[in-house]
C-alpha cells in the first residue's frame, strides 16, 4: 500500500478573527498600520494586470502573520480576473484610491472601485466611514441623523423590540450621534459650521420635550 502526503511550508498563524480587526493589528506607537497596509498592497497586486488573479474567498482566516508580515493562503477558489478597478498605465495602490482612509464609503462606490472583491475587502477592513448605521435592525443613513433625540424618537415611535429599556435606547442613540457629529464635515462637506452636540442626558432631553409639549 502506497501513501502520499503533501508537505507545506509553514506560513504563520492567523492574524485576526475578523477583517475589521486588521486596522489595529500590529499598529505601532505612531498608529502606523503597516500590517494592514501590506495586506492591502498584496491584494491590489493580485488584481494587477501582471497577475490578474482574484482570491474569490478572502476572509480573515486566509491572512496569516508570518514573522510580522501578512501571508495569504487558500487559493483553491481563485481564478483569472480582469479587474475593472485598474486603469491602463496606472497602478492601483493605497496612494491612488479615489477616497482616502476615513472618508465616507459611498464616495468609494462602483464608480471608483469597480471590483466587488476589492470593494468588499475595503468595507470589511473598516477602511472608511459607514454610509448607514444599524440601529436595532434598521439601517439609517448617517446624513439624516441630526441629534440623539432624532434617533430616540424613531426608536420610540417605531417601537423597536430589541432594546430593553428607554435608557438603553438613549445611550445607543447618543453613541451613534457622537460618531456622526465628530465626522459631520465628512458627511456634510458643504456645511459651513458643525451643529452643536446638544443634549446627551436622557432626563434633560425628556424635560425639554415636556416643556415643548412633545413628551414621549
XYZ file of C-alpha atoms in Angstrom:
216
model
C 0.000 0.000 0.000
C 1.322 3.362 -1.004
C 0.619 6.502 0.968
C 1.173 10.039 -0.161
C 1.451 13.247 1.774
C 1.897 16.915 0.972
C 4.495 18.880 2.883
C 3.521 22.528 3.141
C 5.652 25.486 4.097
C 4.883 26.997 7.487
C 3.151 30.285 6.740
C 2.469 31.652 10.217
C -0.577 31.895 12.473
C -3.945 33.588 11.851
C -3.574 37.306 12.422
C -7.167 38.245 13.299
C -10.572 36.589 13.608
C -12.407 39.377 11.782
C -11.244 41.645 8.962
C -12.359 44.760 10.845
C -9.689 43.968 13.475
C -6.933 44.222 10.883
C -6.799 48.028 11.045
C -5.297 47.981 14.559
C -3.328 44.742 14.292
C 0.380 45.372 14.940
C -0.086 49.148 14.746
C 2.994 50.912 16.057
C 3.165 53.665 18.656
C 2.556 56.282 15.966
C -0.566 54.500 14.759
C 1.004 53.352 11.501
C -0.927 50.332 10.295
C 1.872 48.631 8.389
C 0.489 45.087 8.588
C -2.906 46.237 7.311
C -1.267 48.339 4.600
C 0.949 45.459 3.494
C -2.136 43.226 3.252
C -3.883 45.798 1.072
C -0.834 46.006 -1.184
C -0.810 42.217 -1.632
C -4.483 42.112 -2.578
C -4.051 45.008 -5.005
C -1.047 43.277 -6.514
C -3.052 40.088 -7.114
C -5.587 42.135 -9.093
C -2.918 43.854 -11.163
C -2.621 43.342 -14.950
C 0.612 41.429 -14.333
C -1.146 38.740 -12.254
C -4.931 39.129 -12.862
C -5.974 36.855 -10.029
C -8.947 37.108 -7.681
C -8.818 35.166 -4.419
C -12.621 34.804 -4.565
C -12.988 33.727 -0.924
C -10.933 36.269 1.002
C -11.694 36.305 4.719
C -9.829 36.889 7.966
C -8.700 33.271 8.327
C -6.916 33.497 4.965
C -4.499 36.125 6.336
C -1.620 34.758 8.413
C 1.060 36.558 10.371
C 4.449 35.239 9.292
C 7.171 36.978 11.279
C 5.234 40.236 11.272
C 4.334 40.117 7.593
C 0.973 39.147 6.073
C 0.788 35.842 4.221
C -2.312 34.965 2.152
C -3.375 31.339 1.864
C -6.057 29.078 0.377
C -6.277 29.923 -3.308
C -8.377 26.852 -4.140
C -11.240 29.025 -5.428
C -9.115 31.698 -7.068
C -9.219 32.339 -10.778
C -8.488 34.661 -13.652
C -9.734 38.182 -13.014
C -9.613 41.124 -15.406
C -10.041 43.746 -12.704
C -12.025 46.808 -13.756
C -10.540 48.792 -10.870
C -7.291 49.086 -12.773
C -6.822 51.828 -15.317
C -4.411 51.339 -18.158
C -0.979 52.602 -17.222
C -1.968 53.341 -13.613
C -1.061 51.226 -10.599
C -3.810 50.676 -8.067
C -2.281 51.237 -4.638
C -3.341 52.819 -1.396
C -1.928 56.120 -2.645
C -4.287 56.374 -5.631
C -7.526 55.131 -4.084
C -10.323 57.526 -5.075
C -11.137 58.054 -1.399
C -8.602 58.344 1.369
C -8.901 56.465 4.622
C -11.619 57.907 6.826
C -13.830 59.235 4.033
C -17.405 58.095 3.629
C -17.613 54.725 1.892
C -20.307 55.907 -0.529
C -17.580 58.001 -2.136
C -15.774 54.770 -2.958
C -18.631 53.072 -4.752
C -18.927 51.317 -8.078
C -17.807 54.405 -9.998
C -14.453 54.488 -8.233
C -13.571 50.961 -7.078
C -15.170 48.886 -9.819
C -14.362 45.493 -8.382
C -16.540 43.616 -5.907
C -13.701 41.775 -4.181
C -11.692 44.958 -3.609
C -14.794 46.902 -2.615
C -15.906 44.202 -0.153
C -12.392 43.942 1.263
C -12.128 47.689 1.864
C -15.528 47.760 3.550
C -14.670 44.763 5.728
C -11.443 46.437 6.823
C -13.488 49.377 8.120
C -11.381 51.477 5.741
C -13.879 54.313 5.521
C -16.852 55.765 7.335
C -20.141 53.858 7.054
C -22.901 55.360 4.944
C -25.513 53.934 7.310
C -25.754 52.891 10.947
C -27.606 49.812 12.132
C -29.964 50.719 14.947
C -31.767 47.680 16.292
C -32.009 46.089 12.865
C -32.952 49.214 10.936
C -30.488 50.931 8.604
C -30.462 54.711 8.912
C -28.458 56.996 6.639
C -25.877 58.935 8.643
C -26.627 62.082 6.660
C -30.155 62.102 8.118
C -29.039 61.968 11.747
C -29.174 65.420 13.336
C -29.211 64.632 17.048
C -29.501 61.852 19.600
C -33.123 62.898 20.026
C -33.816 62.266 16.337
C -32.763 58.629 16.692
C -34.521 58.241 20.025
C -37.843 59.405 18.595
C -37.505 56.923 15.749
C -36.990 54.112 18.222
C -39.942 55.075 20.391
C -42.374 55.722 17.552
C -41.491 52.558 15.643
C -41.442 50.515 18.847
C -38.295 48.616 18.003
C -38.491 45.449 20.087
C -34.801 44.869 20.633
C -33.926 47.409 23.291
C -34.608 46.519 26.903
C -35.250 49.997 28.273
C -35.513 53.645 27.289
C -32.152 54.207 28.953
C -30.515 51.562 26.763
C -32.084 53.033 23.630
C -30.985 56.533 24.596
C -27.390 55.526 25.301
C -27.191 53.713 21.963
C -28.581 56.755 20.154
C -26.112 59.064 21.900
C -23.165 56.881 20.855
C -24.283 56.906 17.228
C -24.885 60.654 17.328
C -21.457 61.350 18.837
C -19.880 59.377 15.983
C -21.820 61.239 13.277
C -21.242 64.597 14.976
C -17.479 64.027 15.182
C -17.435 63.354 11.428
C -20.006 65.981 10.452
C -17.862 67.701 7.798
C -17.221 64.388 6.075
C -20.907 63.534 5.924
C -21.836 67.121 5.044
C -18.912 68.526 3.042
C -20.858 71.679 2.152
C -21.678 72.522 5.766
C -20.282 75.866 6.900
C -20.349 75.060 10.617
C -20.881 71.960 12.730
C -24.140 71.702 14.664
C -23.971 71.707 18.475
C -23.737 68.318 20.131
C -26.886 69.133 22.057
C -28.444 67.163 24.885
C -26.836 63.832 25.751
C -28.608 63.297 29.093
C -31.887 61.392 28.890
C -33.703 63.175 31.712
C -32.661 66.558 30.374
C -33.930 65.563 26.952
C -37.273 64.295 28.325
C -37.745 67.510 30.316
C -37.139 69.591 27.213
C -39.730 67.554 25.314
C -42.268 68.125 28.088
C -41.601 71.882 28.005
C -42.223 71.949 24.260
C -45.326 69.780 24.522
C -43.734 66.820 22.732
C -43.395 64.396 25.622
C -42.686 60.794 24.614
